[in-house]
Amino acid sequence: QVQFVESGGGLVQPGGSLRLSCKASGFTLAYYAIGWFRQAPGKEREGVSCISSSSGSSTYYANSVKGRFTISRDNTQNTVYLQMNSLKPEDTAVYYCARAGRCGTIATTTFGSWGQGTQVTVSS
């Protein structure tokens, strides 16, 4: 069964850091582009970052997180990571990972096989 399991979320103060993990099972992670998305209560799910299937160095970020977040992958562990630094209260959301054939515009409609999400709360 195709499955993603997100972990690493929690409560952090503004300016702090978290590292999220997205472990895949039931398929080979290396063959897919993997995106990170987030959804805050009452808001639409939005694309945050994506890493391509062709190269681990091909990465993409939403403008709101550029310079603060870093996506990476370890294909030997079938896992994608999202390092989040300089966190802001606006980053509070449930974070999800999903797969696609290519990153494109990191649109929710082009990704599937969503995980259950992990909660990130940025608050003092």
Tab-separated table of C-alpha atoms in Angstrom:
chain	number	residue	atom	x	y	z
A	1	GLN	CA	0.000	0.000	0.000
A	2	VAL	CA	1.307	3.438	-0.953
A	3	GLN	CA	1.770	5.447	2.201
A	4	PHE	CA	3.485	8.544	3.556
A	5	VAL	CA	4.055	9.100	7.257
A	6	GLU	CA	4.957	12.629	8.348
A	7	SER	CA	6.644	13.303	11.664
A	8	GLY	CA	8.723	15.903	13.475
A	9	GLY	CA	6.117	18.554	14.144
A	10	GLY	CA	5.572	20.198	17.482
A	11	LEU	CA	5.404	23.453	19.380
A	12	VAL	CA	8.205	25.941	18.816
A	13	GLN	CA	8.743	29.613	19.632
A	14	PRO	CA	9.005	32.228	16.885
A	15	GLY	CA	12.502	32.161	15.429
A	16	GLY	CA	12.940	28.508	16.282
A	17	SER	CA	13.512	25.499	14.055
A	18	LEU	CA	11.964	22.140	13.304
A	19	ARG	CA	12.890	19.313	10.970
A	20	LEU	CA	10.002	17.407	9.441
A	21	SER	CA	10.346	13.912	8.025
A	22	CYS	CA	8.225	12.197	5.389
A	23	LYS	CA	8.846	8.482	5.145
A	24	ALA	CA	7.412	6.598	2.185
A	25	SER	CA	6.386	2.973	1.978
A	26	GLY	CA	4.843	0.852	-0.751
A	27	PHE	CA	6.777	2.582	-3.546
A	28	THR	CA	10.239	3.817	-4.411
A	29	LEU	CA	10.598	7.439	-3.396
A	30	ALA	CA	13.386	8.160	-5.885
A	31	TYR	CA	11.024	7.860	-8.857
A	32	TYR	CA	8.801	10.762	-7.800
A	33	ALA	CA	8.850	14.447	-7.124
A	34	ILE	CA	7.890	14.983	-3.491
A	35	GLY	CA	6.130	18.090	-2.270
A	36	TRP	CA	5.512	19.556	1.150
A	37	PHE	CA	2.207	21.327	1.704
A	38	ARG	CA	0.548	22.975	4.668
A	39	GLN	CA	-2.961	23.816	5.745
A	40	ALA	CA	-3.960	26.149	8.542
A	41	PRO	CA	-7.459	26.016	10.066
A	42	GLY	CA	-9.964	27.679	7.776
A	43	LYS	CA	-7.435	28.128	4.982
A	44	GLU	CA	-6.688	26.357	1.723
A	45	ARG	CA	-3.895	23.856	1.469
A	46	GLU	CA	-0.846	25.485	-0.093
A	47	GLY	CA	2.357	24.235	-1.623
A	48	VAL	CA	5.464	24.949	0.424
A	49	SER	CA	8.336	23.150	-1.252
A	50	CYS	CA	9.158	20.406	-3.732
A	51	ILE	CA	12.143	18.275	-4.652
A	52	SER	CA	12.419	16.709	-8.087
A	53	SER	CA	12.707	13.037	-8.932
A	54	SER	CA	15.529	13.562	-11.415
A	55	SER	CA	17.947	15.202	-8.992
A	56	GLY	CA	18.023	15.819	-5.277
A	57	SER	CA	19.490	19.244	-5.984
A	58	SER	CA	16.447	20.464	-7.946
A	59	THR	CA	14.341	22.164	-5.316
A	60	TYR	CA	11.517	24.688	-5.328
A	61	TYR	CA	10.022	26.901	-2.638
A	62	ALA	CA	7.043	29.117	-2.113
A	63	ASN	CA	8.008	32.764	-1.785
A	64	SER	CA	6.791	32.805	1.800
A	65	VAL	CA	9.428	30.282	2.909
A	66	LYS	CA	12.389	31.028	0.638
A	67	GLY	CA	15.562	31.478	2.631
A	68	ARG	CA	14.040	29.834	5.702
A	69	PHE	CA	13.070	26.289	4.658
A	70	THR	CA	15.210	23.619	3.004
A	71	ILE	CA	13.930	20.425	1.407
A	72	SER	CA	16.124	17.352	0.971
A	73	ARG	CA	15.785	13.641	0.332
A	74	ASP	CA	17.523	10.445	1.329
A	75	ASN	CA	16.489	7.840	-1.208
A	76	THR	CA	18.287	5.077	0.674
A	77	GLN	CA	15.928	5.724	3.585
A	78	ASN	CA	12.920	6.473	1.364
A	79	THR	CA	12.526	9.738	3.252
A	80	VAL	CA	12.146	13.433	2.421
A	81	TYR	CA	12.925	16.139	4.946
A	82	LEU	CA	11.898	19.737	5.448
A	83	GLN	CA	14.244	21.803	7.592
A	84	MET	CA	12.347	24.837	8.850
A	85	ASN	CA	14.302	27.730	10.341
A	86	SER	CA	13.325	31.204	11.527
A	87	LEU	CA	9.787	30.014	12.076
A	88	LYS	CA	6.970	32.538	12.240
A	89	PRO	CA	3.472	32.280	13.722
A	90	GLU	CA	2.172	32.341	10.133
A	91	ASP	CA	3.889	28.979	9.589
A	92	THR	CA	1.476	27.321	12.015
A	93	ALA	CA	-0.344	24.586	10.104
A	94	VAL	CA	-0.632	20.888	9.515
A	95	TYR	CA	2.170	19.904	7.157
A	96	TYR	CA	1.669	17.169	4.575
A	97	CYS	CA	3.811	15.455	1.984
A	98	ALA	CA	2.648	14.007	-1.323
A	99	ARG	CA	4.035	12.750	-4.631
A	100	ALA	CA	3.811	13.758	-8.275
A	101	GLY	CA	5.568	13.100	-11.565
A	102	ARG	CA	7.146	16.562	-11.483
A	103	CYS	CA	7.188	19.548	-9.161
A	104	GLY	CA	5.589	22.022	-11.551
A	105	THR	CA	4.006	24.875	-9.619
A	106	ILE	CA	3.610	22.771	-6.439
A	107	ALA	CA	-0.125	22.731	-6.996
A	108	THR	CA	-2.223	20.564	-4.709
A	109	THR	CA	-4.206	19.253	-7.674
A	110	THR	CA	-1.154	17.615	-9.257
A	111	PHE	CA	-0.065	15.694	-6.146
A	112	GLY	CA	-1.499	12.600	-4.529
A	113	SER	CA	-0.953	9.844	-1.984
A	114	TRP	CA	-1.136	12.329	0.860
A	115	GLY	CA	0.141	11.498	4.305
A	116	GLN	CA	-1.774	12.106	7.511
A	117	GLY	CA	0.093	15.310	8.313
A	118	THR	CA	2.075	16.579	11.269
A	119	GLN	CA	1.116	19.634	13.316
A	120	VAL	CA	3.495	22.577	13.509
A	121	THR	CA	2.615	25.297	15.997
A	122	VAL	CA	4.717	28.465	16.253
A	123	SER	CA	3.793	30.431	19.340
A	124	SER	CA	5.375	32.230	22.263
